[in-house]
Short mmCIF file of C-alpha atoms and ligand atoms in Angstrom, two decimals:
data_model
loop_
_atom_site.label_atom_id
_atom_site.label_comp_id
_atom_site.label_asym_id
_atom_site.label_seq_id
_atom_site.Cartn_x
_atom_site.Cartn_y
_atom_site.Cartn_z
CA MET A 1 -0.10 -0.19 -0.02
CA GLU A 2 2.95 2.35 0.68
CA ASN A 3 4.37 2.45 -2.76
CA LEU A 4 0.68 3.91 -4.38
CA THR A 5 -0.18 7.03 -5.23
CA ILE A 6 -3.15 8.92 -3.51
CA SER A 7 -5.17 8.29 -6.59
CA GLU A 8 -4.14 4.61 -6.92
CA LYS A 9 -5.60 4.05 -3.33
CA VAL A 10 -8.81 6.39 -3.81
CA LYS A 11 -9.23 3.94 -7.19
CA ILE A 12 -9.10 0.97 -4.75
CA LEU A 13 -11.80 2.61 -2.12
CA LYS A 14 -13.95 3.27 -5.32
CA LYS A 15 -13.50 -0.23 -6.43
CA GLY A 16 -14.91 -1.25 -2.90
CA PHE A 17 -17.51 0.43 -3.05
CA GLN A 18 -18.49 -0.53 -6.76
CA GLU A 19 -18.28 -4.31 -5.36
CA LYS A 20 -20.41 -3.46 -2.59
CA LYS A 21 -17.73 -4.25 0.00
CA ASN A 22 -19.52 -2.31 3.15
CA PHE A 23 -23.04 -2.47 1.38
CA THR A 24 -25.23 -5.16 3.20
CA LEU A 25 -26.52 -4.60 6.96
CA LYS A 26 -24.40 -7.62 7.94
CA GLN A 27 -21.19 -6.18 6.12
CA ARG A 28 -21.78 -2.63 8.13
CA LEU A 29 -22.22 -4.29 11.21
CA PHE A 30 -19.37 -6.40 11.03
CA HIS A 31 -17.23 -3.31 10.39
CA LEU A 32 -18.87 -1.38 13.41
CA ASP A 33 -18.11 -4.43 15.34
CA LEU A 34 -14.03 -4.76 14.32
CA LEU A 35 -13.80 -1.08 15.25
CA GLU A 36 -15.52 -1.32 18.41
CA LYS A 37 -13.26 -4.47 19.62
CA ALA A 38 -9.94 -2.74 18.35
CA LEU A 39 -10.69 0.40 20.45
CA VAL A 40 -11.56 -1.69 23.40
CA SER A 41 -7.90 -3.44 23.17
CA ARG A 42 -5.93 -0.62 22.31
CA GLU A 43 -7.43 2.20 24.88
CA LYS A 44 -4.16 2.65 26.67
CA ASP A 45 -2.34 2.81 23.32
CA ILE A 46 -4.78 5.39 22.61
CA GLN A 47 -4.39 7.59 25.88
CA GLU A 48 -0.88 7.52 25.91
CA ALA A 49 -0.75 9.02 22.39
CA LEU A 50 -2.50 11.72 23.26
CA LYS A 51 -0.39 12.10 26.44
CA LYS A 52 2.22 12.65 24.56
CA ASP A 53 0.42 14.91 22.03
CA PHE A 54 -0.57 17.64 24.54
CA ASN A 55 -0.52 16.07 27.98
CA LYS A 56 -4.31 15.01 27.64
CA PRO A 57 -5.08 13.66 31.02
CA PHE A 58 -6.28 9.98 30.80
CA PHE A 59 -9.70 10.47 32.32
CA GLU A 60 -10.59 13.11 29.53
CA THR A 61 -9.39 10.84 27.08
CA TYR A 62 -11.52 8.45 28.14
CA LEU A 63 -14.35 10.55 28.57
CA THR A 64 -14.16 12.70 25.38
CA GLU A 65 -12.75 10.10 22.98
CA ILE A 66 -13.20 6.78 23.58
CA PHE A 67 -16.54 6.72 25.49
CA PRO A 68 -18.14 9.32 22.96
CA VAL A 69 -16.81 6.98 19.84
CA LEU A 70 -17.86 3.47 21.73
CA ASP A 71 -21.20 5.08 22.33
CA GLU A 72 -21.87 6.20 18.77
CA ILE A 73 -21.04 2.77 17.48
CA LYS A 74 -23.61 1.34 20.15
CA HIS A 75 -25.89 4.06 18.62
CA PHE A 76 -25.78 2.51 15.20
CA LYS A 77 -25.42 -1.27 16.12
CA LYS A 78 -28.72 -0.81 17.78
CA ASN A 79 -30.43 1.40 15.04
CA VAL A 80 -28.41 1.06 11.79
CA ARG A 81 -31.33 -1.79 10.98
CA ILE A 82 -34.21 0.94 11.03
CA TYR A 83 -32.45 3.35 9.15
CA MET A 84 -31.51 1.69 6.35
CA GLN A 85 -35.10 0.36 5.94
CA PRO A 86 -37.25 2.11 3.13
CA GLU A 87 -39.58 4.51 4.45
CA ARG A 88 -42.98 4.56 3.09
CA VAL A 89 -44.50 7.92 2.66
CA LYS A 90 -48.13 9.03 2.27
CA THR A 91 -49.08 9.59 -1.29
CA PRO A 92 -51.04 12.82 -2.66
CA LEU A 93 -54.49 11.47 -3.64
CA PHE A 94 -54.08 12.85 -6.97
CA LEU A 95 -51.18 10.23 -7.49
CA LEU A 96 -53.07 7.35 -6.20
CA PRO A 97 -52.98 4.56 -6.61
CA ALA A 98 -49.11 5.03 -7.08
CA SER A 99 -46.57 4.63 -3.68
CA GLY A 100 -44.02 6.45 -2.59
CA LYS A 101 -41.01 5.66 -0.49
CA LYS A 102 -37.27 7.33 0.77
CA TYR A 103 -34.54 4.78 0.06
CA ALA A 104 -31.22 5.91 2.18
CA GLU A 105 -28.76 5.38 -0.61
CA PRO A 106 -25.18 5.05 0.14
CA LYS A 107 -23.04 7.94 -1.07
CA GLY A 108 -19.96 6.18 -2.31
CA THR A 109 -16.63 7.12 -1.29
CA VAL A 110 -16.43 9.49 1.58
CA LEU A 111 -13.17 11.41 2.41
CA ILE A 112 -13.00 12.53 6.30
CA ILE A 113 -10.26 15.32 7.17
CA GLY A 114 -9.92 15.59 10.60
CA ALA A 115 -8.69 18.25 13.20
CA TRP A 116 -5.97 17.79 15.87
CA ASN A 117 -7.67 18.68 19.03
CA TYR A 118 -10.10 15.59 19.30
CA PRO A 119 -7.86 13.63 17.60
CA ILE A 120 -9.85 10.39 17.92
CA ASN A 121 -13.41 11.61 18.43
CA LEU A 122 -12.93 14.11 15.30
CA THR A 123 -12.24 11.39 12.94
CA LEU A 124 -13.91 8.26 14.13
CA ILE A 125 -17.52 9.63 15.05
CA PRO A 126 -17.52 10.62 11.27
CA LEU A 127 -16.37 7.57 10.79
CA ILE A 128 -18.77 5.64 12.09
CA GLY A 129 -21.85 7.32 10.52
CA SER A 130 -19.75 6.45 7.35
CA ILE A 131 -19.84 2.94 7.91
CA ALA A 132 -23.15 2.71 8.76
CA GLY A 133 -24.65 4.78 5.77
CA GLY A 134 -22.99 2.26 3.59
CA ASN A 135 -19.84 3.65 2.17
CA THR A 136 -16.21 3.38 1.63
CA VAL A 137 -14.02 5.86 3.44
CA LEU A 138 -10.84 7.49 3.14
CA LEU A 139 -10.00 9.12 6.90
CA LYS A 140 -7.13 12.57 6.53
CA PRO A 141 -6.16 12.53 10.67
CA SER A 142 -4.71 15.85 11.62
CA GLU A 143 -0.77 16.09 11.14
CA ILE A 144 -0.56 17.96 14.35
CA ALA A 145 -1.49 15.63 16.44
CA VAL A 146 1.45 13.13 15.33
CA ASN A 147 1.04 10.39 17.87
CA SER A 148 -2.41 10.29 17.45
CA SER A 149 -2.73 10.69 13.59
CA ALA A 150 -0.14 7.41 13.83
CA ILE A 151 -2.21 5.35 16.52
CA VAL A 152 -5.59 6.00 14.17
CA LEU A 153 -3.65 4.72 10.98
CA GLU A 154 -2.21 1.66 12.77
CA ILE A 155 -5.59 0.75 14.13
CA ILE A 156 -7.50 1.25 10.84
CA SER A 157 -5.16 -0.37 8.68
CA SER A 158 -4.58 -3.12 10.95
CA ILE A 159 -8.24 -4.03 10.96
CA PHE A 160 -9.89 -2.86 7.76
CA PRO A 161 -8.89 -4.08 4.41
CA SER A 162 -7.90 -1.06 1.93
CA ASP A 163 -10.97 -1.22 -0.33
CA VAL A 164 -13.35 -0.35 2.41
CA ILE A 165 -11.23 1.95 4.93
CA GLN A 166 -7.85 3.88 4.33
CA VAL A 167 -6.08 6.59 6.06
CA ILE A 168 -3.55 8.76 5.05
CA GLU A 169 -1.50 10.84 7.24
CA GLY A 170 -0.28 14.28 6.15
CA ASP A 171 -0.31 17.95 6.30
CA GLY A 172 -2.44 20.58 4.08
CA VAL A 173 -0.10 19.84 0.83
CA ILE A 174 -1.10 15.99 1.25
CA THR A 175 -4.23 17.15 1.70
CA THR A 176 -4.56 19.54 -1.42
CA GLU A 177 -3.62 16.44 -3.49
CA ILE A 178 -6.09 14.04 -1.82
CA LEU A 179 -8.78 17.01 -2.95
CA GLN A 180 -7.72 16.35 -6.83
CA ASN A 181 -9.67 13.44 -6.40
CA LYS A 182 -13.47 12.98 -6.63
CA PHE A 183 -14.97 11.91 -3.70
CA ASP A 184 -18.77 11.46 -3.43
CA HIS A 185 -19.12 13.50 0.26
CA ILE A 186 -16.49 15.63 2.18
CA PHE A 187 -16.53 15.57 5.88
CA TYR A 188 -14.08 18.36 7.28
CA THR A 189 -13.53 19.53 10.63
CA GLY A 190 -11.25 22.25 11.29
CA SER A 191 -10.62 26.07 10.99
CA THR A 192 -13.23 28.60 9.31
CA GLN A 193 -10.02 29.62 7.01
CA VAL A 194 -9.28 26.17 5.87
CA GLY A 195 -12.99 25.30 5.61
CA LYS A 196 -13.28 27.84 2.72
CA ILE A 197 -10.47 26.09 0.93
CA ILE A 198 -12.33 22.72 1.39
CA TYR A 199 -15.40 24.31 0.02
CA GLN A 200 -13.60 25.82 -2.82
CA LYS A 201 -12.09 22.63 -3.64
CA ALA A 202 -15.26 20.62 -3.34
CA ALA A 203 -17.21 23.12 -5.46
CA GLU A 204 -15.04 22.38 -8.82
CA LYS A 205 -16.35 18.87 -8.64
CA LEU A 206 -19.77 19.45 -6.90
CA THR A 207 -19.02 17.50 -3.73
CA PRO A 208 -21.65 17.93 -0.94
CA VAL A 209 -19.65 18.97 2.23
CA THR A 210 -19.95 19.15 5.73
CA LEU A 211 -18.01 21.81 7.53
CA GLU A 212 -17.22 21.72 11.40
CA LEU A 213 -15.60 24.78 12.32
CA GLY A 214 -15.30 26.54 15.34
CA GLY A 215 -15.98 29.96 16.41
CA LYS A 216 -16.64 32.10 19.82
CA SER A 217 -19.51 30.31 21.90
CA PRO A 218 -20.37 32.76 24.55
CA ALA A 219 -21.71 32.13 28.02
CA ILE A 220 -24.59 34.29 28.75
CA PHE A 221 -25.80 34.23 32.17
CA HIS A 222 -28.66 35.68 34.03
CA GLU A 223 -29.31 37.23 37.33
CA SER A 224 -31.31 34.01 38.61
CA ALA A 225 -28.42 31.45 37.34
CA ASN A 226 -27.57 28.92 40.22
CA LEU A 227 -23.96 30.56 40.30
CA LYS A 228 -21.94 28.05 42.08
CA ARG A 229 -23.56 24.97 40.11
CA SER A 230 -22.93 27.18 36.73
CA ILE A 231 -19.35 28.49 37.48
CA LYS A 232 -18.34 25.12 38.48
CA ARG A 233 -19.65 23.47 34.59
CA LEU A 234 -18.41 26.96 32.90
CA LEU A 235 -15.05 26.53 34.37
CA TRP A 236 -15.10 22.47 33.78
CA GLY A 237 -15.84 22.96 30.35
CA LYS A 238 -13.58 25.99 29.60
CA PHE A 239 -10.48 24.43 30.67
CA LEU A 240 -11.42 21.05 29.03
CA ASN A 241 -8.56 19.53 26.55
CA GLY A 242 -6.70 22.98 27.64
CA GLY A 243 -9.36 25.28 25.96
CA GLN A 244 -8.66 23.51 22.99
CA THR A 245 -12.38 22.49 22.34
CA CYS A 246 -14.32 23.90 19.09
CA VAL A 247 -17.62 24.48 21.49
CA ALA A 248 -15.43 25.52 25.08
CA PRO A 249 -17.42 28.57 26.31
CA ASP A 250 -15.20 31.00 24.51
CA TYR A 251 -15.87 34.10 26.73
CA ALA A 252 -18.40 34.77 29.72
CA LEU A 253 -20.98 37.64 29.60
CA VAL A 254 -22.02 38.66 33.45
CA PRO A 255 -24.63 40.77 34.88
CA LYS A 256 -22.95 43.19 36.70
CA ALA A 257 -25.52 43.05 39.65
CA VAL A 258 -23.58 39.40 40.72
CA LYS A 259 -20.09 40.46 39.89
CA SER A 260 -18.54 39.96 43.07
CA GLN A 261 -20.01 36.60 44.21
CA PHE A 262 -19.42 35.62 40.43
CA LEU A 263 -15.52 36.75 41.00
CA ALA A 264 -15.54 35.34 44.33
CA ILE A 265 -16.77 31.83 43.31
CA CYS A 266 -14.46 31.75 40.49
CA LYS A 267 -11.69 32.11 43.07
CA GLU A 268 -12.50 29.29 44.79
CA GLU A 269 -13.21 26.87 42.17
CA ILE A 270 -10.03 27.58 40.14
CA LYS A 271 -8.24 25.73 43.18
CA HIS A 272 -9.35 22.48 41.54
CA TYR A 273 -7.43 23.42 38.21
CA LEU A 274 -3.74 24.11 39.75
CA ASN A 275 -2.42 20.54 39.31
CA LYS A 276 -0.58 20.53 35.99
CA ASN A 277 -1.37 16.84 35.28
CA GLU A 278 -4.55 17.53 35.21
CA ASN A 279 -4.38 20.06 32.52
CA SER A 280 -3.71 19.61 29.06
CA THR A 281 -0.57 21.58 27.47
CA ILE A 282 -1.27 23.65 24.50
CA ILE A 283 -0.56 21.55 21.14
CA ASN A 284 2.60 23.59 19.31
CA GLN A 285 4.56 26.66 19.85
CA LYS A 286 3.03 28.41 17.38
CA HIS A 287 -0.76 28.32 19.16
CA PHE A 288 0.96 29.06 22.54
CA ASP A 289 2.52 32.58 21.08
CA ARG A 290 -0.85 33.25 19.63
CA ILE A 291 -2.54 32.55 22.68
CA THR A 292 -0.63 34.20 24.86
CA ALA A 293 -0.34 37.36 22.78
CA LEU A 294 -4.18 37.84 23.18
CA LEU A 295 -3.00 38.33 26.64
CA ASN A 296 -1.15 41.72 25.96
CA GLY A 297 -4.35 44.09 26.08
CA ASN A 298 -6.44 46.25 28.19
CA HIS A 299 -7.96 43.84 30.96
CA GLU A 300 -7.60 42.38 34.70
CA VAL A 301 -6.37 38.93 35.19
CA HIS A 302 -8.27 37.74 38.28
CA SER A 303 -6.92 34.46 38.54
CA GLY A 304 -3.88 32.39 36.53
CA GLY A 305 -2.05 34.23 33.66
CA ASP A 306 1.08 32.06 34.15
CA PHE A 307 2.62 30.43 31.30
CA ASN A 308 5.85 28.66 29.92
CA ARG A 309 6.61 28.57 26.44
CA GLU A 310 9.18 25.48 26.75
CA THR A 311 6.65 23.01 27.97
CA LYS A 312 3.73 24.61 26.25
CA TYR A 313 1.73 25.16 29.57
CA ILE A 314 -0.82 27.96 30.20
CA SER A 315 -2.27 28.01 33.67
CA PRO A 316 -6.39 28.23 33.35
CA THR A 317 -6.90 31.96 33.46
CA ILE A 318 -9.60 34.28 34.15
CA VAL A 319 -9.54 38.09 32.85
CA GLU A 320 -12.19 40.49 33.31
CA ILE A 321 -12.58 42.52 30.03
CA PHE A 322 -14.01 45.83 29.37
CA ASP A 323 -15.55 46.23 26.37
CA ALA A 324 -16.39 44.02 22.88
CA GLU A 325 -12.85 45.78 21.27
CA SER A 326 -11.10 43.83 23.76
CA THR A 327 -8.05 41.63 22.19
CA LEU A 328 -9.66 38.30 23.68
CA MET A 329 -12.54 38.85 21.34
CA SER A 330 -10.60 39.69 18.13
CA GLU A 331 -10.62 35.79 17.55
CA GLU A 332 -11.39 32.17 18.74
CA ILE A 333 -9.32 32.07 21.84
CA PHE A 334 -8.73 27.98 21.89
CA GLY A 335 -6.80 27.62 25.20
CA PRO A 336 -7.50 28.33 29.11
CA ILE A 337 -8.24 31.70 28.99
CA LEU A 338 -11.64 32.82 29.83
CA PRO A 339 -12.62 36.58 29.17
CA VAL A 340 -15.40 37.61 31.35
CA TYR A 341 -17.08 41.26 30.93
CA PHE A 342 -19.95 42.06 33.58
CA TYR A 343 -22.53 43.60 31.51
CA ASN A 344 -25.10 46.62 32.95
CA SER A 345 -28.16 46.09 30.23
CA GLU A 346 -29.12 43.43 28.24
CA SER A 347 -28.35 45.43 24.79
CA GLU A 348 -24.61 44.74 25.55
CA ILE A 349 -24.96 41.27 25.04
CA GLU A 350 -26.34 42.20 21.62
CA ASP A 351 -22.72 44.00 21.07
CA PHE A 352 -21.04 41.07 22.01
CA TYR A 353 -22.76 38.69 20.01
CA ARG A 354 -22.84 40.67 16.45
CA LYS A 355 -19.01 41.06 16.32
CA ASN A 356 -18.80 37.14 16.46
CA PRO A 357 -22.62 35.78 15.13
CA ASN A 358 -23.83 32.34 14.75
CA PRO A 359 -21.46 30.82 17.14
CA LEU A 360 -20.98 26.77 17.19
CA SER A 361 -22.44 26.82 20.70
CA LEU A 362 -24.65 29.31 22.70
CA TYR A 363 -24.64 28.67 26.63
CA ILE A 364 -27.38 30.26 28.78
CA PHE A 365 -27.14 30.05 32.76
CA SER A 366 -30.35 31.09 33.59
CA ASP A 367 -33.52 30.11 35.93
CA ASN A 368 -35.60 32.68 34.32
CA LYS A 369 -37.92 31.54 31.04
CA PHE A 370 -38.36 34.79 29.69
CA PHE A 371 -34.66 35.43 29.38
CA THR A 372 -33.79 32.00 27.98
CA GLU A 373 -36.23 32.25 25.25
CA ARG A 374 -35.21 35.93 24.27
CA ILE A 375 -31.51 34.52 24.07
CA ILE A 376 -32.46 31.70 22.12
CA GLU A 377 -34.96 33.59 19.51
CA ASN A 378 -32.83 36.73 18.81
CA PHE A 379 -29.07 34.99 18.71
CA PRO A 380 -28.80 32.42 15.88
CA SER A 381 -26.33 29.50 16.89
CA GLY A 382 -25.18 26.44 15.81
CA GLY A 383 -26.86 24.53 18.86
CA VAL A 384 -27.99 25.57 22.41
CA LEU A 385 -27.18 24.28 26.10
CA ILE A 386 -29.12 25.68 29.08
CA ASN A 387 -27.30 25.57 32.52
CA ASP A 388 -24.28 23.58 31.27
CA VAL A 389 -21.58 23.51 28.43
CA ILE A 390 -20.19 20.76 26.19
CA MET A 391 -22.44 18.03 27.37
CA HIS A 392 -25.29 18.14 24.25
CA LEU A 393 -22.72 16.73 22.27
CA ALA A 394 -23.10 13.45 24.12
CA HIS A 395 -26.89 13.79 23.73
CA THR A 396 -27.02 11.11 20.23
CA ASN A 397 -30.35 12.13 19.37
CA LEU A 398 -29.72 15.77 18.90
CA PRO A 399 -27.51 16.87 15.47
CA PHE A 400 -24.24 18.83 16.05
CA GLY A 401 -23.18 21.28 13.75
CA GLY A 402 -22.61 24.88 12.98
CA ARG A 403 -24.16 27.81 11.24
CA GLY A 404 -22.79 30.60 8.76
CA PHE A 405 -18.97 30.77 10.08
CA SER A 406 -19.28 27.88 12.24
CA GLY A 407 -19.83 25.40 9.61
CA PHE A 408 -22.93 23.84 8.22
CA GLY A 409 -24.21 20.26 7.74
CA ASN A 410 -24.36 18.15 11.11
CA TYR A 411 -23.73 14.88 12.49
CA HIS A 412 -24.44 12.49 15.47
CA GLY A 413 -26.33 9.43 15.37
CA ALA A 414 -29.16 9.90 12.99
CA ALA A 415 -27.95 13.08 11.36
CA SER A 416 -24.87 11.15 10.86
CA PHE A 417 -26.59 8.43 8.64
CA GLN A 418 -28.55 11.13 6.67
CA THR A 419 -25.53 12.96 5.98
CA PHE A 420 -23.60 9.98 5.08
CA THR A 421 -26.63 8.68 2.49
CA HIS A 422 -28.47 10.31 -0.07
CA THR A 423 -32.20 9.84 0.30
CA LYS A 424 -33.60 8.80 -3.01
CA SER A 425 -37.11 8.99 -3.58
CA ILE A 426 -38.82 5.90 -4.95
CA MET A 427 -42.31 6.11 -6.43
CA LYS A 428 -44.14 3.19 -7.77
CA GLN A 429 -47.06 3.30 -10.41
CA VAL A 430 -49.73 0.76 -11.12
CA ASN A 431 -50.32 -0.62 -14.40
CA TRP A 432 -53.98 -2.03 -14.03
CA ILE A 433 -55.21 1.98 -14.30
CA ASP A 434 -54.37 4.62 -16.89
CA PRO A 435 -56.65 7.82 -16.70
CA ASN A 436 -56.79 9.20 -20.26
CA PHE A 437 -57.09 12.87 -19.37
CA ARG A 438 -53.44 13.87 -18.87
CA TYR A 439 -52.70 12.84 -22.68
CA ARG A 440 -52.77 14.54 -26.00
CA PRO A 441 -55.17 16.04 -27.10
CA TYR A 442 -55.23 18.87 -24.87
CA THR A 443 -59.10 19.72 -25.23
CA GLU A 444 -60.85 22.21 -23.39
CA LYS A 445 -63.11 19.63 -21.91
CA LYS A 446 -60.33 18.07 -20.15
CA THR A 447 -59.01 21.46 -18.81
CA ASN A 448 -62.03 22.23 -17.65
CA PHE A 449 -62.32 18.42 -15.61
CA LEU A 450 -58.95 18.81 -14.46
CA LYS A 451 -59.69 22.10 -12.50
CA LYS A 452 -62.44 20.49 -11.38
CA LEU A 453 -60.78 17.75 -10.15
CA ILE A 454 -58.41 19.35 -8.49
CA ALA A 455 -60.20 21.36 -6.77
CA LEU A 456 -62.27 18.48 -5.15
CA ILE A 457 -59.19 16.82 -4.07
CA HIS A 458 -58.20 20.14 -2.75
CA LYS A 459 -61.13 19.95 -0.15
CA PHE A 460 -59.57 16.84 1.55
P1 NAD B 501 -5.81 21.42 11.78
O1 NAD B 501 -4.92 22.43 11.74
O2 NAD B 501 -5.89 20.34 12.56
O3 NAD B 501 -6.36 21.68 10.51
C1 NAD B 501 -7.74 20.55 10.05
C2 NAD B 501 -7.28 19.88 9.12
O4 NAD B 501 -7.17 20.20 7.85
C3 NAD B 501 -6.23 18.73 9.30
O5 NAD B 501 -6.49 17.70 8.62
C4 NAD B 501 -5.66 19.64 8.43
O6 NAD B 501 -4.02 18.62 7.73
C5 NAD B 501 -5.98 20.07 7.03
N1 NAD B 501 -5.37 21.44 6.66
C6 NAD B 501 -4.24 22.23 7.30
N2 NAD B 501 -4.45 23.07 5.80
C7 NAD B 501 -4.76 22.56 4.90
C8 NAD B 501 -4.93 23.36 3.68
N3 NAD B 501 -4.46 24.31 3.39
N4 NAD B 501 -5.64 22.70 2.60
C9 NAD B 501 -6.26 21.66 3.17
N5 NAD B 501 -6.32 20.91 3.72
C10 NAD B 501 -5.73 21.62 5.48
O7 NAD B 501 -6.89 21.96 13.01
P2 NAD B 501 -7.16 23.53 13.15
O8 NAD B 501 -8.10 24.43 12.06
O9 NAD B 501 -6.15 24.11 13.61
O10 NAD B 501 -8.75 23.16 14.04
C11 NAD B 501 -8.85 23.92 14.86
C12 NAD B 501 -10.21 24.75 14.60
O11 NAD B 501 -11.36 23.97 14.66
C13 NAD B 501 -11.03 25.42 15.71
O12 NAD B 501 -11.29 26.65 14.91
C14 NAD B 501 -11.97 24.63 16.15
O13 NAD B 501 -13.04 25.60 16.75
C15 NAD B 501 -12.52 23.72 14.98
N6 NAD B 501 -12.75 22.95 15.33
C16 NAD B 501 -14.30 22.61 15.08
C17 NAD B 501 -15.06 21.27 15.48
C18 NAD B 501 -16.22 21.21 15.08
O14 NAD B 501 -16.82 20.08 15.45
N7 NAD B 501 -17.30 22.02 14.60
C19 NAD B 501 -14.26 20.03 15.93
C20 NAD B 501 -12.98 20.53 16.39
C21 NAD B 501 -12.23 21.65 16.16
#
């Protein structure tokens, strides 16, 4: 396999699709099973790889990489049979006695391009949906998490035949070469900037795409929020994975009326985040420099603020910002720094939102129904989670995806199956009857009859 060109590898996958190597229910279940067993047996190696890449704690690797993937497999093992079943639909009266159904047709050969920050989760969860959808798949993990990319390659190539699933490692140059081939769907996770390149490349070949991108997800507090519980959840989600989470609460907007309580609780809560072994480091020095540069601005550091370029460690940090023009509002932070703005009036929430509209997630901490509804109605976002952060991704029955600059399309559970299949409409006509009125000659009598018939049908 190593000696083959990228195009030759893609050809093998396309042939695998034509030869229906992952087509029947039995084949799909078998492949899901293979993946499940490999993950369980290689759990330790996966944890070690992520530890090497950015000091990710074993607990977090289990919680956010291994468990969600196993959970997704479990979902599909239980449901793929149902998803594959053609769905009968009601037929309009004027077409009776014909019948109609929807058929989930595999898309073909799918390309999945993963990001480094959840290197197992973000490659294997879309892979599971693609397998369940009956496709053959080319996986391109991110080169930035070197050890994780290597373990994905090792696991996948040891269990799957090359005409069902393959992994190609490499950077943007390799990805560009991969994109010269025609795929039947491209599923990309990563930055908005590269997302635009992928979209352009896909457009040249009219390939459908899913773009899972990033952005600044706000955490908006109301005075009614249970502050202690909310802050505990907020900080956990912010500092998970060293803050390198696409749906991390990027910044918090908190009513000024509760400022002193908010800061006092944060001061207590952040004491649980001092153990360096429980904090991931920043993935590389380039990102480290980018994040620490954001700290050169007009704001007040309330906790943390320590960093070390050599070890790429940034301590969990909480800073107060004074307006939406802060350097910390200029881009997605993607690191363990939480800017908090204390607002006087709800109109200020809008100022912050308008600077970074359509976030991937929007978090609301509130026990006030009207406030919560107002925020949901006025501020469009990929998804909403009330009184918690990040955990909505674990809800297999909720589609996950962004809008605007945070991407488009979605996945997880049933949504993945839809993404990785084409809904083929099938209508069946009968032969035992064939009313003559639609055929030529088009007489006035026929037109009048048609009008009367339609008026009658529309009464029902
Ligand atoms: P990254 O650098 O790992 O890039 C993502 C992928 O794009 C990699 O596989 C990489 O090889 C490829 N790539 C890089 N340059 C390319 C080019 N010029 N042409 C083609 N392919 C190229 O990851 P990243 O972009 O640093 O990821 C971080 C961003 O991703 C953040 O904005 C984050 O919010 C977002 N993200 C989104 C989700 C989501 O589910 N929506 C999940 C994780 C990360």
